[in-house]
Amino acid sequence: MSPSSSHISNQLRQLVYYHLDCNLLHNALFLAGRLHAYEPKTSEAIYLLSLCHLRLGQLKAAYDTSKSLGSRGTHLGCSYVFAQACLGLERYTEGATAVERSKGLWGVKNNWNKHTESRRQHLPDAAAVVCLQGKLWHAHNDTNRAIDCYAEALKMNPFMWDAFLGLCDLGVNVRIPNIFKMTPDMETNMTSTSTEDAYIAFDDEQSVLNNSQVQYSSTNQPPASSDPFSVSKNRINGESRLNLTSSALFEKFNGSRSVVTPIGGGGGLDFEALETPAGPGDVVGRETLWATNPTENNTSTTRAAEPPLAPTRKARTLQGLGMDFSIDAPPKMKAASLKSKSRTTGDSEDADNANAHGVSMLTSGVGDRKRTISGQVAQAISHGSTTNLSPNMNDPLAPQRRSVRLFNQVRPQSSKFSTSTGSIGTQEGRELKKAKATGTKGRSTHGSTVGRVVSGNRKHGEPMDVDGKESRASVPSGVPPSNSKSVVNDKIKEYEALYWLLELFTKLGSGYFALSHYQCQEALQIFNSIPIPQRETPWVLAHIGRALFEQASYAEAERYFSRIKMISPARLDDMEVYSTILWHLKSEIDLAFLAHEIIDIDRQSPQAWCAVGNSFSLQRDHDQALKCFRRATQLDPKFAYAFTLQGHEHVANEEYDKALAAYRSAIAVENRHYNAWYGLGRVFEKQGKYDVAEQHYRTAATINPTNAVLICCIGVVLEKLKNPKAALLQYTRSCDLAPKSSLSRFKKARVLLALQEPGPALTELKVLKDIAPDEANVHFLLGRVYKILRQKGNAIKHFTTAMTLDPKASHYIKEAMEQMEDDDDDDGMMA
């Protein structure tokens, strides 16, 4: 007999998913090919084959395989794979169109919180698809559509980190607290997931419990009931439905019908008011057995599978029956509508005994006992009678059912509320008791051993108050009370973990947002506020180093990158920045070692060739550096920084046209790459096109408004355009941004001297002398200022110092000193 085709295809699909999960991609591709050959026209076979090609990096094969269904949007998986292939093949509009056509398949799909160790979702949800759509429009330079898609993805799932990075890279101003917060869909998914997990966990626990308890005979388990204390609820398609069944069999067991008096004396039962948390046996497909209070009214009542037993209590003798049954009475419970002013010593002892013996209830063969309305458990008859009931209930020789004996007993007396213990069948309309859980003292840690009792007086028509004074967190409908505490605790822990993650993402996102807008000091403060275990990670340390690099704090930035190499020696991301930091620090040996190290890790990475190029550049071998930077751009044409470094080398070789082409290539890749805009301004400045240079410098300063070098460059161009006052404003702003910038302060002092303001110029030069005491130009300018201020001694002192520091400039310094003597002679002649 040949196997059915459906079983063969199912087995192949299972094997493909197995190998994909194990990251055995070549095996998965081979099996996907067998599945596609067996079912060449099925959408899932096409999807799995294209997915395997995509995982292996075979973009064109994935594109061709998924195009038939993906381009038309008839299968979500094929459309998603097709769009990802289009992103890699730079066919952006084609991929975005395919995703839009399949919107009907993913528009309301949400897979958040639905991935566990035992289950996963193979197809993407709306947030993932919209994020991919944003990447396609971003690569297509359609900024508005990309921003809309990224924002929509974050609304659906705030943990969609790629979408957030896309918004920051586009320079969008976002409010971080409005992004990383709990969404209504997340709350809904968490509630539904916690309820389902409660059922699954309880099923496992109950199966173990059933295996360890005494087995019942088939006739000893009556059907489900409509007892108001145990309203059984079956979950069907997410809805809760009452399980109301006949109680005819129960009437046969007792020989007569019994009734539960309606609360408030009405003609119907108010299930919402009567409902009590179900026992541990009340779960989907299970029944709970609850004893009811017999009255004189002959109406039907119900019973279901037995709940967990109440804690033990001191035995009492039932004098009305003339027998000693050693009944375990429940602890005294406080009614919701009444408050006890005092409690007797005997009650305290009873409550302590109940807590002390609550753990051992199920381990002493209580599985076959019945419970009274007050929660008592009847002990077995001590005259050697067996606990196993005869299957033939009509056998006159069979022992009397414990349910009959217990229902004919009289309610034990209470120290709080005195009640009569009349004869059997004479009690009228007993009041329903309030349900209250046993105390936590002495309670077993296992949910299956937690008992609940039904005791205490309660007024008619009064809703039950579970657990007395303290209101406990709500439990999903249908979850058994024995498991409710663990479910509530797990749910609280899930919410705490989720809010902790959202807070962490808020800090990480705020730091990245500040750094993307070049607010470096703010970014440093935010990153330093992150918990130490999260801060001491390569990603955070790299962004702290980047922030220091943008502030020109190269020595401190180098320390952070050194820590990254210690934590993650094989890391390649941000190594191009590290190599540039070493270039600024003139560390030839460290830079050469870094270049060799990264080349050994991955020769095909653009970061490695940027490090090698910076090493050659530091040795002033610009041609070799250009070859390395070109190799980097060949490996990754989207690597904007490599184009910028290439432009710098062309400027060093005075190849301005090639430099312009390299800078423009970098801007084409990343429009907000301010280094390329700065490079363009520098080239135009060298070509004497000061107006054009100013425009490019200002564009770069708009992207990075906190960079003191860019502001200083604008001042230099304005000074060359014969606008010293405007240049002075730029120099002042640059000094405010970087108080330790010697270049900005020197140019500011020189402009002040040109504007015939020697006093402010002298103030700036004194500060500059402390910053750069060995700079000959500073001392030369100080000599000129003192010369104007007629302080000949100080002028000669600083001129001499400048001549010592820079002997090559001694000719100019001597001329300045001679001019000072000539001025003195002229003044003497005039006198």
PDB file of N, CA and C in Angstrom, residues 717-746:
ATOM      1  N   VAL A 717      36.223  80.955   6.275  1.00  0.00           N
ATOM      2  CA  VAL A 717      35.755  81.374   4.950  1.00  0.00           C
ATOM      3  C   VAL A 717      35.217  82.800   5.002  1.00  0.00           C
ATOM      4  N   LEU A 718      34.480  83.142   6.053  1.00  0.00           N
ATOM      5  CA  LEU A 718      33.952  84.502   6.179  1.00  0.00           C
ATOM      6  C   LEU A 718      35.083  85.516   6.334  1.00  0.00           C
ATOM      7  N   GLU A 719      36.130  85.111   7.028  1.00  0.00           N
ATOM      8  CA  GLU A 719      37.274  86.008   7.179  1.00  0.00           C
ATOM      9  C   GLU A 719      37.945  86.258   5.832  1.00  0.00           C
ATOM     10  N   LYS A 720      38.015  85.196   4.995  1.00  0.00           N
ATOM     11  CA  LYS A 720      38.579  85.367   3.658  1.00  0.00           C
ATOM     12  C   LYS A 720      37.653  86.171   2.750  1.00  0.00           C
ATOM     13  N   LEU A 721      36.378  86.167   3.080  1.00  0.00           N
ATOM     14  CA  LEU A 721      35.418  86.977   2.318  1.00  0.00           C
ATOM     15  C   LEU A 721      35.357  88.421   2.842  1.00  0.00           C
ATOM     16  N   LYS A 722      36.346  88.817   3.656  1.00  0.00           N
ATOM     17  CA  LYS A 722      36.460  90.174   4.199  1.00  0.00           C
ATOM     18  C   LYS A 722      35.255  90.533   5.070  1.00  0.00           C
ATOM     19  N   ASN A 723      34.822  89.587   5.881  1.00  0.00           N
ATOM     20  CA  ASN A 723      33.717  89.827   6.800  1.00  0.00           C
ATOM     21  C   ASN A 723      34.157  89.400   8.201  1.00  0.00           C
ATOM     22  N   PRO A 724      35.065  90.206   8.828  1.00  0.00           N
ATOM     23  CA  PRO A 724      35.648  89.782  10.113  1.00  0.00           C
ATOM     24  C   PRO A 724      34.647  89.729  11.261  1.00  0.00           C
ATOM     25  N   LYS A 725      33.668  90.625  11.244  1.00  0.00           N
ATOM     26  CA  LYS A 725      32.706  90.614  12.351  1.00  0.00           C
ATOM     27  C   LYS A 725      31.863  89.336  12.352  1.00  0.00           C
ATOM     28  N   ALA A 726      31.417  88.910  11.161  1.00  0.00           N
ATOM     29  CA  ALA A 726      30.680  87.651  11.072  1.00  0.00           C
ATOM     30  C   ALA A 726      31.571  86.465  11.430  1.00  0.00           C
ATOM     31  N   ALA A 727      32.854  86.579  11.019  1.00  0.00           N
ATOM     32  CA  ALA A 727      33.791  85.508  11.378  1.00  0.00           C
ATOM     33  C   ALA A 727      33.993  85.442  12.880  1.00  0.00           C
ATOM     34  N   LEU A 728      34.042  86.639  13.553  1.00  0.00           N
ATOM     35  CA  LEU A 728      34.213  86.662  15.005  1.00  0.00           C
ATOM     36  C   LEU A 728      33.066  85.941  15.719  1.00  0.00           C
ATOM     37  N   LEU A 729      31.853  86.088  15.218  1.00  0.00           N
ATOM     38  CA  LEU A 729      30.703  85.400  15.804  1.00  0.00           C
ATOM     39  C   LEU A 729      30.864  83.876  15.706  1.00  0.00           C
ATOM     40  N   GLN A 730      31.338  83.417  14.568  1.00  0.00           N
ATOM     41  CA  GLN A 730      31.529  81.975  14.386  1.00  0.00           C
ATOM     42  C   GLN A 730      32.651  81.452  15.281  1.00  0.00           C
ATOM     43  N   TYR A 731      33.736  82.241  15.414  1.00  0.00           N
ATOM     44  CA  TYR A 731      34.825  81.811  16.276  1.00  0.00           C
ATOM     45  C   TYR A 731      34.382  81.772  17.749  1.00  0.00           C
ATOM     46  N   THR A 732      33.605  82.733  18.136  1.00  0.00           N
ATOM     47  CA  THR A 732      33.103  82.755  19.515  1.00  0.00           C
ATOM     48  C   THR A 732      32.221  81.548  19.793  1.00  0.00           C
ATOM     49  N   ARG A 733      31.353  81.223  18.838  1.00  0.00           N
ATOM     50  CA  ARG A 733      30.490  80.045  18.991  1.00  0.00           C
ATOM     51  C   ARG A 733      31.316  78.765  19.040  1.00  0.00           C
ATOM     52  N   SER A 734      32.364  78.717  18.239  1.00  0.00           N
ATOM     53  CA  SER A 734      33.222  77.535  18.236  1.00  0.00           C
ATOM     54  C   SER A 734      33.940  77.388  19.575  1.00  0.00           C
ATOM     55  N   CYS A 735      34.386  78.481  20.156  1.00  0.00           N
ATOM     56  CA  CYS A 735      35.041  78.423  21.467  1.00  0.00           C
ATOM     57  C   CYS A 735      34.068  78.005  22.559  1.00  0.00           C
ATOM     58  N   ASP A 736      32.822  78.412  22.437  1.00  0.00           N
ATOM     59  CA  ASP A 736      31.818  77.989  23.418  1.00  0.00           C
ATOM     60  C   ASP A 736      31.563  76.480  23.328  1.00  0.00           C
ATOM     61  N   LEU A 737      31.546  75.960  22.104  1.00  0.00           N
ATOM     62  CA  LEU A 737      31.318  74.524  21.934  1.00  0.00           C
ATOM     63  C   LEU A 737      32.516  73.705  22.380  1.00  0.00           C
ATOM     64  N   ALA A 738      33.725  74.218  22.137  1.00  0.00           N
ATOM     65  CA  ALA A 738      34.953  73.493  22.507  1.00  0.00           C
ATOM     66  C   ALA A 738      35.911  74.471  23.176  1.00  0.00           C
ATOM     67  N   PRO A 739      35.768  74.664  24.491  1.00  0.00           N
ATOM     68  CA  PRO A 739      36.618  75.653  25.177  1.00  0.00           C
ATOM     69  C   PRO A 739      38.108  75.341  25.090  1.00  0.00           C
ATOM     70  N   LYS A 740      38.458  74.091  24.870  1.00  0.00           N
ATOM     71  CA  LYS A 740      39.867  73.729  24.796  1.00  0.00           C
ATOM     72  C   LYS A 740      40.397  73.661  23.370  1.00  0.00           C
ATOM     73  N   SER A 741      39.619  74.185  22.426  1.00  0.00           N
ATOM     74  CA  SER A 741      40.059  74.173  21.031  1.00  0.00           C
ATOM     75  C   SER A 741      41.040  75.324  20.808  1.00  0.00           C
ATOM     76  N   SER A 742      42.271  74.963  20.590  1.00  0.00           N
ATOM     77  CA  SER A 742      43.300  75.988  20.414  1.00  0.00           C
ATOM     78  C   SER A 742      43.150  76.729  19.089  1.00  0.00           C
ATOM     79  N   LEU A 743      42.721  76.004  18.038  1.00  0.00           N
ATOM     80  CA  LEU A 743      42.596  76.628  16.728  1.00  0.00           C
ATOM     81  C   LEU A 743      41.525  77.717  16.734  1.00  0.00           C
ATOM     82  N   SER A 744      40.393  77.438  17.286  1.00  0.00           N
ATOM     83  CA  SER A 744      39.301  78.417  17.303  1.00  0.00           C
ATOM     84  C   SER A 744      39.675  79.643  18.134  1.00  0.00           C
ATOM     85  N   ARG A 745      40.313  79.418  19.269  1.00  0.00           N
ATOM     86  CA  ARG A 745      40.668  80.550  20.125  1.00  0.00           C
ATOM     87  C   ARG A 745      41.776  81.392  19.483  1.00  0.00           C
ATOM     88  N   PHE A 746      42.710  80.754  18.797  1.00  0.00           N
ATOM     89  CA  PHE A 746      43.767  81.517  18.129  1.00  0.00           C
ATOM     90  C   PHE A 746      43.199  82.398  17.022  1.00  0.00           C
TER      91      PHE A 746
END
